[in-house]
CSV table of C-alpha atoms and ligand atoms in Angstrom, one decimal:
chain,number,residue,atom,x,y,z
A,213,UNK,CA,97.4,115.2,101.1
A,214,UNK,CA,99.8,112.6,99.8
A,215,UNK,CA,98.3,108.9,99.3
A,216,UNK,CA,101.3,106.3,98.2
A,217,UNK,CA,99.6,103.3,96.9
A,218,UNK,CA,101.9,100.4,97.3
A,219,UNK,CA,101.7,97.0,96.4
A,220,UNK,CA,103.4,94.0,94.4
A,221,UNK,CA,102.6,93.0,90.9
A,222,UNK,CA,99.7,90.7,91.1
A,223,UNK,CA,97.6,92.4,93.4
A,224,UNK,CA,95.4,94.7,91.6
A,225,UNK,CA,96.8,97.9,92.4
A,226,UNK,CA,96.4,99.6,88.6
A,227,UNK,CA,92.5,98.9,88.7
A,228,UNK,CA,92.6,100.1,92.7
A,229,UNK,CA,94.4,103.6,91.7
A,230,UNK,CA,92.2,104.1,88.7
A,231,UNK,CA,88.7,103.6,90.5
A,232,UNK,CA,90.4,105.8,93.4
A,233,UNK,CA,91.0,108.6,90.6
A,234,UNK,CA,87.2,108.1,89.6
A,235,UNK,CA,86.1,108.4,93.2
A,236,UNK,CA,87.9,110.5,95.3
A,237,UNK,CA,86.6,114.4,94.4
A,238,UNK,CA,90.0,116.4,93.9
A,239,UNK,CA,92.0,113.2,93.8
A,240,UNK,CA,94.8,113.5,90.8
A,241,UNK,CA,97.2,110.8,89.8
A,242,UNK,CA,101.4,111.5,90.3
A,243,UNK,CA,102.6,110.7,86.8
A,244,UNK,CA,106.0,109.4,87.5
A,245,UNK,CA,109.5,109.1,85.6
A,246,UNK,CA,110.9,106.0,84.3
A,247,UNK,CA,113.1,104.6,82.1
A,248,UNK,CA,111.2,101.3,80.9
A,249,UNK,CA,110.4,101.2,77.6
A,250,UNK,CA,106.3,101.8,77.0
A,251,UNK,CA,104.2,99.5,76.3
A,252,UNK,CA,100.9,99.6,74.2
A,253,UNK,CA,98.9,99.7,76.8
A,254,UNK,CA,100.6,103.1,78.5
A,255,UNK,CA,99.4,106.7,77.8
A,256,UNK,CA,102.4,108.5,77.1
A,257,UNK,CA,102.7,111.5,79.7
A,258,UNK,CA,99.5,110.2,81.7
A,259,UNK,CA,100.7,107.2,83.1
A,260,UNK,CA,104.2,108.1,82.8
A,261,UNK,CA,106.7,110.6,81.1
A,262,UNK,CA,108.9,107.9,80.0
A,263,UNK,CA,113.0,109.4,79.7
A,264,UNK,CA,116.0,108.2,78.0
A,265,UNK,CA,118.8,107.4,81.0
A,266,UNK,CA,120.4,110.2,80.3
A,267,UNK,CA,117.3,112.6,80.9
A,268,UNK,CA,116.3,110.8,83.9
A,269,UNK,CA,120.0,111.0,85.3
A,270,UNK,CA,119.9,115.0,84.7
A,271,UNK,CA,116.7,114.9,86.6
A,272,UNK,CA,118.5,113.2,89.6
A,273,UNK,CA,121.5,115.2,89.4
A,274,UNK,CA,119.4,118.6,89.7
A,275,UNK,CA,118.0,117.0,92.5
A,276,UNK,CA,114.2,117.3,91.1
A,277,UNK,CA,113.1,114.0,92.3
A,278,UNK,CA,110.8,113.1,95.6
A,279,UNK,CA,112.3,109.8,95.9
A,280,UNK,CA,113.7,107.2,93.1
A,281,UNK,CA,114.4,103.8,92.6
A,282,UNK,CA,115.6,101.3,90.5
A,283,UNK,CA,112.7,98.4,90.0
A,284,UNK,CA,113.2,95.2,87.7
A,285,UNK,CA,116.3,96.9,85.9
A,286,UNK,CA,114.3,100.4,84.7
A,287,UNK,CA,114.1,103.6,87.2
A,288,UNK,CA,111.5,104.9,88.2
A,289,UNK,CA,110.7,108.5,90.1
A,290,UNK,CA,108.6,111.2,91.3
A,291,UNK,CA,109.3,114.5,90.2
A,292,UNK,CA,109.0,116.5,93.3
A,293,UNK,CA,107.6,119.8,91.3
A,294,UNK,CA,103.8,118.8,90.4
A,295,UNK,CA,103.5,117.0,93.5
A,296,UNK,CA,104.2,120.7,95.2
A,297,UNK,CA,101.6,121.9,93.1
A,298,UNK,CA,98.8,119.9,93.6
A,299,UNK,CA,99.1,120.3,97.4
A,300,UNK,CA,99.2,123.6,97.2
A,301,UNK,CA,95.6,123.3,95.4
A,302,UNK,CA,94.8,121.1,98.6
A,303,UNK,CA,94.6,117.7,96.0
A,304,UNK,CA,94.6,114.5,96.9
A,305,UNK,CA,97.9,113.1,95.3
A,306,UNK,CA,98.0,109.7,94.5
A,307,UNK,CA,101.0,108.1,93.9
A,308,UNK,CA,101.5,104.2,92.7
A,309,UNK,CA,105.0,103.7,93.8
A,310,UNK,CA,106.9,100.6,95.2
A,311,UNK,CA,108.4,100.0,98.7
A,312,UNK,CA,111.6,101.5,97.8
A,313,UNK,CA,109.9,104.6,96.9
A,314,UNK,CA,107.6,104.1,99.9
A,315,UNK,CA,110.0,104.4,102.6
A,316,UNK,CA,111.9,107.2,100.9
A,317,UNK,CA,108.7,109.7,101.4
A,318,UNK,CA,108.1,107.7,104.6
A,319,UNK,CA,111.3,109.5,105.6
A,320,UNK,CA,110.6,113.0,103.7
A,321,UNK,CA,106.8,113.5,103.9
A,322,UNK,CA,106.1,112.0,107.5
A,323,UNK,CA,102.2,113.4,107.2
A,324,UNK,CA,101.8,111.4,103.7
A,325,UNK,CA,99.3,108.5,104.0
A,326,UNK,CA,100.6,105.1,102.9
A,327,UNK,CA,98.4,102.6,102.1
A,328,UNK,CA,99.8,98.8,101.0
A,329,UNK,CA,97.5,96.3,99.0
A,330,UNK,CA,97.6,92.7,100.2
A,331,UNK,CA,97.1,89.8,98.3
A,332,UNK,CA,94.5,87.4,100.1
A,333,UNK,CA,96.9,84.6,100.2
A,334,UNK,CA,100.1,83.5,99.0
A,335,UNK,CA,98.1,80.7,97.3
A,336,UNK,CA,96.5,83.9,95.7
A,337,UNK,CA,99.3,85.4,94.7
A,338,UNK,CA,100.4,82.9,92.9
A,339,UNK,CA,97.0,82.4,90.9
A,340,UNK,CA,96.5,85.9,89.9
A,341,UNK,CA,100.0,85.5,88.8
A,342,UNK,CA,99.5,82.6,86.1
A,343,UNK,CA,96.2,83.6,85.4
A,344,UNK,CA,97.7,87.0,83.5
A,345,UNK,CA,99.1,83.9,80.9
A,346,UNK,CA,102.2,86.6,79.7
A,347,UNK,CA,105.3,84.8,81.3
A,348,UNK,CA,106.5,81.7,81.8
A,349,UNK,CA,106.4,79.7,84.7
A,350,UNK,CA,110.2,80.6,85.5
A,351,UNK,CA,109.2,84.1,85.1
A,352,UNK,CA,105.9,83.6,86.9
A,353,UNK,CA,108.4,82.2,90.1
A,354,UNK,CA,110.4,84.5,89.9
A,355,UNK,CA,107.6,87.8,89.9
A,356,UNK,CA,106.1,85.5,93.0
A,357,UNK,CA,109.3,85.5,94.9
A,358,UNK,CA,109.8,89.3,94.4
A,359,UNK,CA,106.4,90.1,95.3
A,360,UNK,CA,106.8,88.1,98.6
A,361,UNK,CA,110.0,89.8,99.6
A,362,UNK,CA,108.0,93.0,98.8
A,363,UNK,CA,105.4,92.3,101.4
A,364,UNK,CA,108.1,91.7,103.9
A,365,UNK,CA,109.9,94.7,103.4
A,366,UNK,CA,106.8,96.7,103.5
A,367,UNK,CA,105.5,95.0,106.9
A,368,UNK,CA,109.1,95.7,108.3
A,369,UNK,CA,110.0,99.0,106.9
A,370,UNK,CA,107.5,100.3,109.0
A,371,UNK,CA,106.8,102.9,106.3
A,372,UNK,CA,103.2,102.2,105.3
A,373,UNK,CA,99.8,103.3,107.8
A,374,UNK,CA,97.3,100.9,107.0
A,375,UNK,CA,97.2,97.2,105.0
A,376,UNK,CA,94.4,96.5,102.9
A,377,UNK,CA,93.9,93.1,101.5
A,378,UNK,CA,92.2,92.5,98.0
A,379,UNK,CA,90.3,89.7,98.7
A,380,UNK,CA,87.2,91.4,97.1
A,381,UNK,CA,88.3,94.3,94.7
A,382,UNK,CA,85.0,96.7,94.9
A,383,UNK,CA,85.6,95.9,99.1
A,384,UNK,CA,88.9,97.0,98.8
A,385,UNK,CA,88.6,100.4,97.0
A,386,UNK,CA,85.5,101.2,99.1
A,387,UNK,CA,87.4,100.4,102.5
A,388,UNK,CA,90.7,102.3,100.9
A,389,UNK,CA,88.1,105.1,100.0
A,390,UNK,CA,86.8,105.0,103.9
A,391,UNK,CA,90.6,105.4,105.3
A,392,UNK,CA,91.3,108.4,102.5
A,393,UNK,CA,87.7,110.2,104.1
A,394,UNK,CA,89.0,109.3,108.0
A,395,UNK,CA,92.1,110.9,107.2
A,396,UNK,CA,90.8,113.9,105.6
A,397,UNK,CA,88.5,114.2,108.2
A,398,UNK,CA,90.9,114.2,111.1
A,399,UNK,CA,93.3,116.2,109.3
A,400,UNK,CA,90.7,118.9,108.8
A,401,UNK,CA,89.7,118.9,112.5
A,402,UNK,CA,93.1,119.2,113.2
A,403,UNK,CA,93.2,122.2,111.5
A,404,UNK,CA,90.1,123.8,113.0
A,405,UNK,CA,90.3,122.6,116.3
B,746,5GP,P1,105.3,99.2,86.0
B,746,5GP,O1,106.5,99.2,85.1
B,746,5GP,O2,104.7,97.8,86.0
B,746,5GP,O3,104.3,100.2,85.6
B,746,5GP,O4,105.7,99.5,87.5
B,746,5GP,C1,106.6,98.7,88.1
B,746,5GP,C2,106.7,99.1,89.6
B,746,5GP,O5,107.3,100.4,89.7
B,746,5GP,C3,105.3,99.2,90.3
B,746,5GP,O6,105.5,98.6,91.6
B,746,5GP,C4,105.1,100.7,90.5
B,746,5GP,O7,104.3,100.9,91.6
B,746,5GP,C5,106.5,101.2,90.6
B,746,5GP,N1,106.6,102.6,90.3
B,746,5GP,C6,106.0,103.3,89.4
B,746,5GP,N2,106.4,104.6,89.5
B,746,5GP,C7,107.3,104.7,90.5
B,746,5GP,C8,108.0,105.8,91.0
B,746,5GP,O8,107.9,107.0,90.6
B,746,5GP,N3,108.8,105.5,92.1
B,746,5GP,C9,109.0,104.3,92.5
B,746,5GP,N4,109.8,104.1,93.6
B,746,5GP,N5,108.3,103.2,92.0
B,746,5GP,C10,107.4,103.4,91.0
C-alpha cells in the first residue's frame, strides 16, 4: 500500500514520517529524486539520491518517474521502479511528497492513501516558523504564505483521504498510525471477503 505523507514546511512532517518508519512493521521510506543541493543534515541515498539537472532530466525523459515537480526552484520525484518493488513485497510505502506530487498519484494510483498534516492554527504556523530561527522574517513570510496556499490547494484538490492536524505530535502519529491499521484492515477484508 502506498501512504503519501503531505504537508507544508512547518508542520512536523520529517519527525511524523520518521516515527511512522519506526512504527509501522513492513513500512519503508520512498527515497526520492531531487535536484537541491544536500545539506548536512541529509543521508545521501537515504533521504534522497540527489542528481545533477541533467541526470534528473534523463530520468524524466525515460519516463521513470511516478510523478514530479518543481518545489522552491529544485525538482523533486519519485522514481516509479522501487516503489513497484516494495508493493510487490506487500510494503507499506511511504512517501513525503508535496501537493503537486500529491494529486499526480491521486490521479495514477487511485487506491494510494493520502494523508495531509495540519498545522493547529495559522497563528501556529507562523510560530513553528520563527521558532526554527534559520530565515529572516522576509523569508519566514514568505515560507508562511506558501505553506497557506499549500493547505488550500490540498483541501481543494481533492486529492488527499484524511487531514490530520499536529496539535500534539505523539497524538498525531498514533492517530495517523490508527488510519494506516483501518486501511490495512479494510483492504485485507476486501481481499478475503
Ligand atoms: P525538502 O527539500 O525540504 O526536503 O523538501 C521540500 C518539499 O519537497 C517537501 O514538501 C517535500 O515533501 C517535497 N518532496 C520531497 N520529495 C518529493 C518528491 O519526490 N516529489 C514531490 N512532488 N515532492 C517532494
Amino acid at each position: 500500500m502506498m501512504v503519501v505523507i503531505s504537508g507544508p514546511s512547518g508542520v512536523g512532517k520529517s519527525t511524523v514520517v520518521h516515527e511512522l518508519l519506526e512504527r509501522i512493521p513492513g513500512a519503508c521510506f520512498s527515497i526520492s529524486a531531487t535536484t537541491r543541493p544536500s545539506t548536512r543534515a541529509d543521508r545521501p541515498g537515504k533521504d534522497y539520491h540527489f542528481l545533477s539537472a541533467e541526470e534528473f532530466q534523463r530520468h524524466v525523459d525515460a519516463g521513470d518517474f511516478l510523478e514530479h515537480a518543481v518545489y522552491a526552484g529544485n525538482r523533486y520525484g519519485t522514481l516509479i521502479a522501487p516503489i513497484r518493488e516494495q508493493l510487490a513485497q506487500s510494503r507499506i510505502v511511504i512517501l513525503d511528497i508535496d501537493v503537486q506530487g500529491g494529486v499526480q498519484i491521486h490521479n495514477k494510483m487511485r487506491d494510494a492513501l493520502a494523508i495531509f498534516i495540519l498545522p493547529p492554527s495559522n497563528e501556529a504556523l507562523l510560530e513553528r516558523l520563527r521558532s526554527r530561527k534559520r530565515e529572516s522574517e522576509e523569508i519566514i513570510q514568505m515560507r508562511y504564505r506558501e505553506a497557506r496556499r499549500e493547505i488550500e490547494q490540498a483541501h481543494s484538490s481533492g486529492a488527499y483521504n484524511e487531514f490530520v492536524i499536529n496539535d500534539d505530535l505523539e497524538r498525531a502519529i498514533t492517530e495517523i498510525e490508527s488510519i494506516v491499521a483501518n486501511e490495512q484492515a479494510r483492504r485485507s477484508q476486501l481481499n478475503t471477503g
